[in-house]
PDB file of C-alpha atoms in Angstrom:
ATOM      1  CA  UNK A   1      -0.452  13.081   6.718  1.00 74.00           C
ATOM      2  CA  UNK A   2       2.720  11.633   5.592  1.00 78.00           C
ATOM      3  CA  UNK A   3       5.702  11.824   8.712  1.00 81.00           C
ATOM      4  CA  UNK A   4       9.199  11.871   7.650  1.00 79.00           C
ATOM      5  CA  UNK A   5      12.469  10.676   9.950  1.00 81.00           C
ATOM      6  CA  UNK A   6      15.315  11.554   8.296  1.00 82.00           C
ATOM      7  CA  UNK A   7      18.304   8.275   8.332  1.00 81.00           C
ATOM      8  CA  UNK A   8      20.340  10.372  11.287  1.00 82.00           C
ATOM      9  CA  UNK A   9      17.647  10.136  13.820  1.00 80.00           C
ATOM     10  CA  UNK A  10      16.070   6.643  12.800  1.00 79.00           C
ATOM     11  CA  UNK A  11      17.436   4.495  15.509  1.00 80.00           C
ATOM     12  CA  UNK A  12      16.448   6.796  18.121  1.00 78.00           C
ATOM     13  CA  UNK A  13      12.849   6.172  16.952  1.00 77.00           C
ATOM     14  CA  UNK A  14      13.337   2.305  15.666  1.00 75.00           C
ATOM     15  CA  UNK A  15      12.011   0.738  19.364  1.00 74.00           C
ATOM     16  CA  UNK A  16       9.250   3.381  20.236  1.00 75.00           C
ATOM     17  CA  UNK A  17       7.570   3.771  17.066  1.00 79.00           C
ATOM     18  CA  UNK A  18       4.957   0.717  16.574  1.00 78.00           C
ATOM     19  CA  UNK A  19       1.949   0.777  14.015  1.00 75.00           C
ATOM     20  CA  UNK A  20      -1.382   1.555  15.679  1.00 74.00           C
ATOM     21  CA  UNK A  21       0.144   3.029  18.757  1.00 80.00           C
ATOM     22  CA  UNK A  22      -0.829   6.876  19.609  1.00 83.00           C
ATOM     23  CA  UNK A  23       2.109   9.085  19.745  1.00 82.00           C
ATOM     24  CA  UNK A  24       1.965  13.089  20.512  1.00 82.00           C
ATOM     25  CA  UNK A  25       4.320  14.709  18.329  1.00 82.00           C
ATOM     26  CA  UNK A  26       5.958  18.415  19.316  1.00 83.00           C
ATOM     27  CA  UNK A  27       8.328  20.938  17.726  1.00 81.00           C
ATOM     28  CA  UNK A  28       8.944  19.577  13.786  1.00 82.00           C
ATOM     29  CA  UNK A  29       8.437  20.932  10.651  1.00 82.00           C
ATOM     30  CA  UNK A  30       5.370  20.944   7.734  1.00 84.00           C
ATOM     31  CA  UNK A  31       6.502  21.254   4.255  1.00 84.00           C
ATOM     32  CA  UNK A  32       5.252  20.946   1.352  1.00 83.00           C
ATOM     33  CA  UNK A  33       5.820  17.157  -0.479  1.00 78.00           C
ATOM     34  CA  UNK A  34       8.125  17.401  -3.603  1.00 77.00           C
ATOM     35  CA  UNK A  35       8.194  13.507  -4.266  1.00 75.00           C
ATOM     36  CA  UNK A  36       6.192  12.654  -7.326  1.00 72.00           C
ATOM     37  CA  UNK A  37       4.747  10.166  -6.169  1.00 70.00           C
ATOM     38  CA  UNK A  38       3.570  10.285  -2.259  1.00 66.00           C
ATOM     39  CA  UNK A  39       1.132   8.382  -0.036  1.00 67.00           C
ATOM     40  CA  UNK A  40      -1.658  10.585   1.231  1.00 69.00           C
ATOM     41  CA  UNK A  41      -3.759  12.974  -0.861  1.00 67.00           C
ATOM     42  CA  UNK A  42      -2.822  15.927   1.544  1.00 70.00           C
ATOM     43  CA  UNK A  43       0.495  18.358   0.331  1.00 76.00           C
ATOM     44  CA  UNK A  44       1.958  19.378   3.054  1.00 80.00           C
ATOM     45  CA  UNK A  45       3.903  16.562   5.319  1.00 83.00           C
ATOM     46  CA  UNK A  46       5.943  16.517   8.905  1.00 82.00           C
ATOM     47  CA  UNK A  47       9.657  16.090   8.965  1.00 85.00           C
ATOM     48  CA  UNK A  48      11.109  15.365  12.400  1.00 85.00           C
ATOM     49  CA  UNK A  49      14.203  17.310  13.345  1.00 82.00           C
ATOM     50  CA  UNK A  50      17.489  16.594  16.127  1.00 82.00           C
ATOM     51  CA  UNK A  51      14.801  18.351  18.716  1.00 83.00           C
ATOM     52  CA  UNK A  52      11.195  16.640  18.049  1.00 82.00           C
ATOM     53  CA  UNK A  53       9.903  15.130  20.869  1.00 80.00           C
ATOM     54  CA  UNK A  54       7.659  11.740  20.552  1.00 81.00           C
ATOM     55  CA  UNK A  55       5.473  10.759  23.422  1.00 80.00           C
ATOM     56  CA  UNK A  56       2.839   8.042  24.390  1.00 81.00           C
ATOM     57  CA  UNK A  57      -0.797   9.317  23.913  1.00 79.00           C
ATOM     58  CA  UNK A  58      -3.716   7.887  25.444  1.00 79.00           C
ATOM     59  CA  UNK A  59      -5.952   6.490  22.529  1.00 75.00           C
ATOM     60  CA  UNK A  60      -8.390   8.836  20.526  1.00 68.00           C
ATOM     61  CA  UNK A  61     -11.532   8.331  19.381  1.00 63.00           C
ATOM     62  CA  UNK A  62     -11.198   7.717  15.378  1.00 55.00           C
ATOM     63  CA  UNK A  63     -13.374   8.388  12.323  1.00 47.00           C
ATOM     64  CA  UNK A  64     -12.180   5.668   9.702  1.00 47.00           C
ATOM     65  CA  UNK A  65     -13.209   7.150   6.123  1.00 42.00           C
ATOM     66  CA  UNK A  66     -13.680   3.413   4.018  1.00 47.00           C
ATOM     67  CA  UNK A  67     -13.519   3.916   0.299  1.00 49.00           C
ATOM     68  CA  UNK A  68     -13.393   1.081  -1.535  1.00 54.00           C
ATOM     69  CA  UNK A  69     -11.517   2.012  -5.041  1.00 58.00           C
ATOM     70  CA  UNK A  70     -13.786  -0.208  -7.648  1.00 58.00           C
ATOM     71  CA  UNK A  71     -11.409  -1.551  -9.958  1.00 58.00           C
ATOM     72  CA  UNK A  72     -13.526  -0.086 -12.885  1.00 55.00           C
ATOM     73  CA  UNK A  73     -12.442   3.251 -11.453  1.00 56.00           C
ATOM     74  CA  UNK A  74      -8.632   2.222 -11.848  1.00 56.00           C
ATOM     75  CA  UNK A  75      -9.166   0.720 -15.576  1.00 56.00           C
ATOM     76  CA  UNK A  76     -11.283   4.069 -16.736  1.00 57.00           C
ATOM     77  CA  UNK A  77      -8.477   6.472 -15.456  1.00 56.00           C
ATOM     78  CA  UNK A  78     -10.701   7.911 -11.925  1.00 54.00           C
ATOM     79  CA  UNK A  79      -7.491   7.278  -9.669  1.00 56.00           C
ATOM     80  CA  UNK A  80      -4.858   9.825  -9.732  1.00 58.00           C
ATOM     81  CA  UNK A  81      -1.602   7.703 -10.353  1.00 54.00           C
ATOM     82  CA  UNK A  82       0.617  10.250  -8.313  1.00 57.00           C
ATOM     83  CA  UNK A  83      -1.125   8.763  -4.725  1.00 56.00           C
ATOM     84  CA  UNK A  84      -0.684   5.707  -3.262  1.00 56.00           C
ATOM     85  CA  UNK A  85      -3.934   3.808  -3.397  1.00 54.00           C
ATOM     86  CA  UNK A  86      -4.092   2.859   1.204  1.00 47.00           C
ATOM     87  CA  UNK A  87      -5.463   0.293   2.570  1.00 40.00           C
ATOM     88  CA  UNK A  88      -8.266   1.117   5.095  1.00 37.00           C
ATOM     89  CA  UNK A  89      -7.580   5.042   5.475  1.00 37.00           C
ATOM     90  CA  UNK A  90      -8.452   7.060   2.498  1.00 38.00           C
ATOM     91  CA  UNK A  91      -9.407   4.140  -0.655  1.00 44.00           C
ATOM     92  CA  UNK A  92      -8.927   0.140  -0.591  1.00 65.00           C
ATOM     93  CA  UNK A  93      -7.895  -2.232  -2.933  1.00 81.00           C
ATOM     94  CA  UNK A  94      -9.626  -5.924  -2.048  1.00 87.00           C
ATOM     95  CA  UNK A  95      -9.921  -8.807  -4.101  1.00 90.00           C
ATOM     96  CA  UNK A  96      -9.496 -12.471  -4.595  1.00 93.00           C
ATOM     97  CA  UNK A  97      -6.007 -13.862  -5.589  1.00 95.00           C
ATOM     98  CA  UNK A  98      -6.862 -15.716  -8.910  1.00 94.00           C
ATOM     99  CA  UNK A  99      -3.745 -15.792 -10.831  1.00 95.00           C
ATOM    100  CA  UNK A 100       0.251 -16.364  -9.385  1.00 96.00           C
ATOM    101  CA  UNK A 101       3.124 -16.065 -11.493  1.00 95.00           C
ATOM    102  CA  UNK A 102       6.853 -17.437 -10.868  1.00 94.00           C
ATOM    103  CA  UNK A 103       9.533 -14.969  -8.968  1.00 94.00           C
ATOM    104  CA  UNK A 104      11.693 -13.265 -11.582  1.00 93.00           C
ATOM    105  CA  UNK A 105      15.221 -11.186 -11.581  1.00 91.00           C
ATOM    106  CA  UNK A 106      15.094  -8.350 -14.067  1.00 80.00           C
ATOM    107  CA  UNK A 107      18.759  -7.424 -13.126  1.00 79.00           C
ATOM    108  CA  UNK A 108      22.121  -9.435 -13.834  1.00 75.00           C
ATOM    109  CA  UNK A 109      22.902  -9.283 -10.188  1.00 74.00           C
ATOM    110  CA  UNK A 110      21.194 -12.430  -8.563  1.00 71.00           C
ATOM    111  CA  UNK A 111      21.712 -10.695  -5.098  1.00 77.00           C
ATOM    112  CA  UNK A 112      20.247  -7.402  -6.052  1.00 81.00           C
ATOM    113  CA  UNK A 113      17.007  -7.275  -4.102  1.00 89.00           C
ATOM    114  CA  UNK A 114      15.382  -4.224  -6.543  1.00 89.00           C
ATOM    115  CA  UNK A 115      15.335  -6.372  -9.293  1.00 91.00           C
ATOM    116  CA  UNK A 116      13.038  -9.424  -8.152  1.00 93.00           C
ATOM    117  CA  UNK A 117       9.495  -9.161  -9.093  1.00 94.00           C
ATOM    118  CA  UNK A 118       6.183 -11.329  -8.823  1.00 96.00           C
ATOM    119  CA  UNK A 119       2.908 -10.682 -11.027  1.00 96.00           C
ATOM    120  CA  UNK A 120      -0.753 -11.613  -9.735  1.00 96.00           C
ATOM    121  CA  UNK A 121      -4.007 -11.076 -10.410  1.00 94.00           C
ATOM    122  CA  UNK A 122      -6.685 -10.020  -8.291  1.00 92.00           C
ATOM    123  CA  UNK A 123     -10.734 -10.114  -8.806  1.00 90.00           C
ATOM    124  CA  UNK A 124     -13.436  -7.855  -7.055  1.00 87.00           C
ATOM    125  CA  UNK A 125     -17.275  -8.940  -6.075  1.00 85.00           C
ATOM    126  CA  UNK A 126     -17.700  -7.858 -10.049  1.00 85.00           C
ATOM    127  CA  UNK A 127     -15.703 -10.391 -11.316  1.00 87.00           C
ATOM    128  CA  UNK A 128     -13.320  -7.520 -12.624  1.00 84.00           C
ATOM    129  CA  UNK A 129      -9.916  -8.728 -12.795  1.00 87.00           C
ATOM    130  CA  UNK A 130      -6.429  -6.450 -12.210  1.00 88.00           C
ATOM    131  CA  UNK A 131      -2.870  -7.272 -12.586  1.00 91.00           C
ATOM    132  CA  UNK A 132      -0.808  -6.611  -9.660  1.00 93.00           C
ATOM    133  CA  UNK A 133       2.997  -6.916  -9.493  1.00 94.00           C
ATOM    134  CA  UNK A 134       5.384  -6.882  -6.291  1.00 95.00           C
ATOM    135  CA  UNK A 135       8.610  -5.480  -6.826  1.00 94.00           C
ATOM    136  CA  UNK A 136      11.919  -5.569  -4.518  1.00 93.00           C
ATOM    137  CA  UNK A 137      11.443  -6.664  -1.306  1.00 93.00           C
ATOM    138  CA  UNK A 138       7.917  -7.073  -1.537  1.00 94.00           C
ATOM    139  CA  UNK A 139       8.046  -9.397  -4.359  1.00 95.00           C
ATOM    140  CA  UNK A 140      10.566 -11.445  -1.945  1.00 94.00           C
ATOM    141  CA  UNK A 141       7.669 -11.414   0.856  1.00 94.00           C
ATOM    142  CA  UNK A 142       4.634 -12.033  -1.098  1.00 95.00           C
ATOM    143  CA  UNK A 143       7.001 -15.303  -2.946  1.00 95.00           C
ATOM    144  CA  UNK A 144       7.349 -16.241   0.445  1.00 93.00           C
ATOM    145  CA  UNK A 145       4.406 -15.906   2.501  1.00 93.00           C
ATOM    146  CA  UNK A 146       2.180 -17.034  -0.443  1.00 94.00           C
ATOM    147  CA  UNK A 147       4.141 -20.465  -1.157  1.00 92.00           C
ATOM    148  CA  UNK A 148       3.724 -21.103   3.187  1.00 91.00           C
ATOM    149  CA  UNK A 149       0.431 -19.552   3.487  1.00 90.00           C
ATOM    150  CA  UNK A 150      -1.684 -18.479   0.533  1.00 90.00           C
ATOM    151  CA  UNK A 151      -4.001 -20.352  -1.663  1.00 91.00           C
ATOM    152  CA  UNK A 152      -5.843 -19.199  -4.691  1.00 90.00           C
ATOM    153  CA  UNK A 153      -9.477 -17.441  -4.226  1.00 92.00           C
ATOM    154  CA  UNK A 154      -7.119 -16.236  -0.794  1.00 93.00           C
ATOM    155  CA  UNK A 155      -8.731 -12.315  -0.312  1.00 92.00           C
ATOM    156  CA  UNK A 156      -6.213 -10.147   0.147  1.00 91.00           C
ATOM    157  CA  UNK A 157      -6.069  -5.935   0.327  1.00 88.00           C
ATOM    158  CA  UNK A 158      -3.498  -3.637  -1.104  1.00 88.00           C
ATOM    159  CA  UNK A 159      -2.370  -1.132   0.759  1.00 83.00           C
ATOM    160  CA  UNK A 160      -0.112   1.561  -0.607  1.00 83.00           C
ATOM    161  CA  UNK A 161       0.252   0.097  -4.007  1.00 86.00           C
ATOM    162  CA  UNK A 162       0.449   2.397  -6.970  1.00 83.00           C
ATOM    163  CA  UNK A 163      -1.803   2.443  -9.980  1.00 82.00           C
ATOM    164  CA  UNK A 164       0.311   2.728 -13.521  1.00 81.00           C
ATOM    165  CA  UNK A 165      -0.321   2.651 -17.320  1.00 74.00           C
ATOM    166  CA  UNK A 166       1.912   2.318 -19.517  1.00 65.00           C
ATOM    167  CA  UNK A 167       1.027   5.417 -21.538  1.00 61.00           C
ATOM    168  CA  UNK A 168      -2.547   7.745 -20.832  1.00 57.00           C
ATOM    169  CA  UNK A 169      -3.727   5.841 -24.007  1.00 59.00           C
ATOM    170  CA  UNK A 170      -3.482   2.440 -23.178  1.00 56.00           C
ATOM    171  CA  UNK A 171      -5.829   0.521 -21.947  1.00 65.00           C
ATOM    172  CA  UNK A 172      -3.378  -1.635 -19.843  1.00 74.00           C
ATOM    173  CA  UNK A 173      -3.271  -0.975 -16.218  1.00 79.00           C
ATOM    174  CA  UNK A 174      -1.673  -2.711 -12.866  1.00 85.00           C
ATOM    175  CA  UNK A 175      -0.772  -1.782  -9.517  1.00 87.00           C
ATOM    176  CA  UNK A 176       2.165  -2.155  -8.475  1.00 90.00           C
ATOM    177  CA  UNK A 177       3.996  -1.745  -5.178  1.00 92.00           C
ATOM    178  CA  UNK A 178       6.206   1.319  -4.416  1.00 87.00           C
ATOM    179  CA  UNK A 179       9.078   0.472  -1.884  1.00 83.00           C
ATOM    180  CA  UNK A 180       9.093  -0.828   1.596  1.00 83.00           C
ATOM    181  CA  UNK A 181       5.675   1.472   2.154  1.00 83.00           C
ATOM    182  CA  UNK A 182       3.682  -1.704  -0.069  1.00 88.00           C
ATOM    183  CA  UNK A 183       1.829  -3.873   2.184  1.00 87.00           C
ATOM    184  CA  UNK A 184      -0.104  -6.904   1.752  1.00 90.00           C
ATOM    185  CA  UNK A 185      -3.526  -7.810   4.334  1.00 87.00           C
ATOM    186  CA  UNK A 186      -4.883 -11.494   3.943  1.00 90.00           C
ATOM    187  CA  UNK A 187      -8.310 -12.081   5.062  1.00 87.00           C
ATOM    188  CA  UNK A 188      -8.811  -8.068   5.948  1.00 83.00           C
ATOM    189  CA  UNK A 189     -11.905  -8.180   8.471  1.00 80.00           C
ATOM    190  CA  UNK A 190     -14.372  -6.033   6.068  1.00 78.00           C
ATOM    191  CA  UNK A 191     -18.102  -6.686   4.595  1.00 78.00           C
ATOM    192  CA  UNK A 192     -16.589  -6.675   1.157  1.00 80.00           C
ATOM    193  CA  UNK A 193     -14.341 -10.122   2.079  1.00 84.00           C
ATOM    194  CA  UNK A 194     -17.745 -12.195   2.411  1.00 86.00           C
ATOM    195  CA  UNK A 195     -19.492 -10.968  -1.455  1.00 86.00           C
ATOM    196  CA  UNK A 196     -15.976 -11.696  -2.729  1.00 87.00           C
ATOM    197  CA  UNK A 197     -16.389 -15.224  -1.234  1.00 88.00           C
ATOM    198  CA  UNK A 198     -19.848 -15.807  -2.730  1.00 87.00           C
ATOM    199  CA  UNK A 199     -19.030 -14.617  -6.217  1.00 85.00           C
ATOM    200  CA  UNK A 200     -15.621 -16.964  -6.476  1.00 84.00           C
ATOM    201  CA  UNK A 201     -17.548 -19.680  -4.727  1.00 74.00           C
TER     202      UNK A 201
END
């Protein structure tokens, strides 16, 4: 379920809040989600309020649903485009980085952040290829962390990317990241990493 912290009461949360930690959450509201575009499946999301209280929980026992999202499911129109596509929760996106293109600036202000952008490709254990492009900030990170770190045939899993086409009739597809929310795993510690490997030798 998608959690909402409206700007006011950000910094009370900024130090407590880690991923992966268990919090108990009291007195907030559900509402419905209006955005177009949103990153869970379920309608309904929490929005804290001046009065929410956040404490530490003692870990849970989890059931991790894995659903790898085949790329041919992406290209033949199975994926709703409206949902982020999440890494390791509800659907996956893993494959091999094959293809790096240069850092761009769509806008005419060099210090605008929004306008940067990086295109990649990625290939699945089919040898099915998909164009992926970072935008923003996270075209600024993956430039970055893939000129100190990465390396072609480099796994990698998308989480929170969004899938778009151009128009319903084209056959053109990519993902492409959608805000700060866009993440990108190296090396993500699943079965699928090792038939990648084998396939791109």
């Amino acid at each position: 379920m998608e959690a909402t912290i409206d700007r006011r009461y950000a910094a009370v949360y900024l130090d407590s809040m880690k991923e992966k930690q268990w919090k108990t959450i009291s007195t907030f509201i559900v509402r419905k989600i209006s955005e177009r575009i949103r990153p869970t499946t379920n309608p309904y999301g929490i929005r804290f309020m001046d009065n929410t209280i956040v404490t530490r929980a003692e870990p849970k026992k989890t059931i991790l649903f894995k659903n790898l999202t085949p790329f041919d499911y992406i290209v033949e129109k199975s994926v709703p485009y409206n949902i982020l596509v999440v890494y390791c929760n509800d659907a996956e996106i893993v494959g091999a980085i094959v293809e790096v293109g240069g850092l761009r600036n769509t806008s005419a202000n060099m210090v605008d952040v929004n306008g940067y952008a990086i295109t990649f490709k990625i290939m699945d254990r089919y040898k099915v290829l998909l164009t992926c492009e970072a935008l923003g900030q996270t075209a600024l990170d993956f430039e970055e962390n893939y000129r100190q770190y990465g390396r072609l045939n480099m796994i990698v899993a998308l989480g929170w990317w969004r899938v778009v086409r151009p128009n319903w009739r084209s056959k053109n597809v990519k993902i492409v990241s959608h805000g700060s929310i866009s993440k990108v795993f190296p090396e993500p510690d699943i079965e699928e990493v090792e038939e990648i490997k084998m396939v791109i030798g």
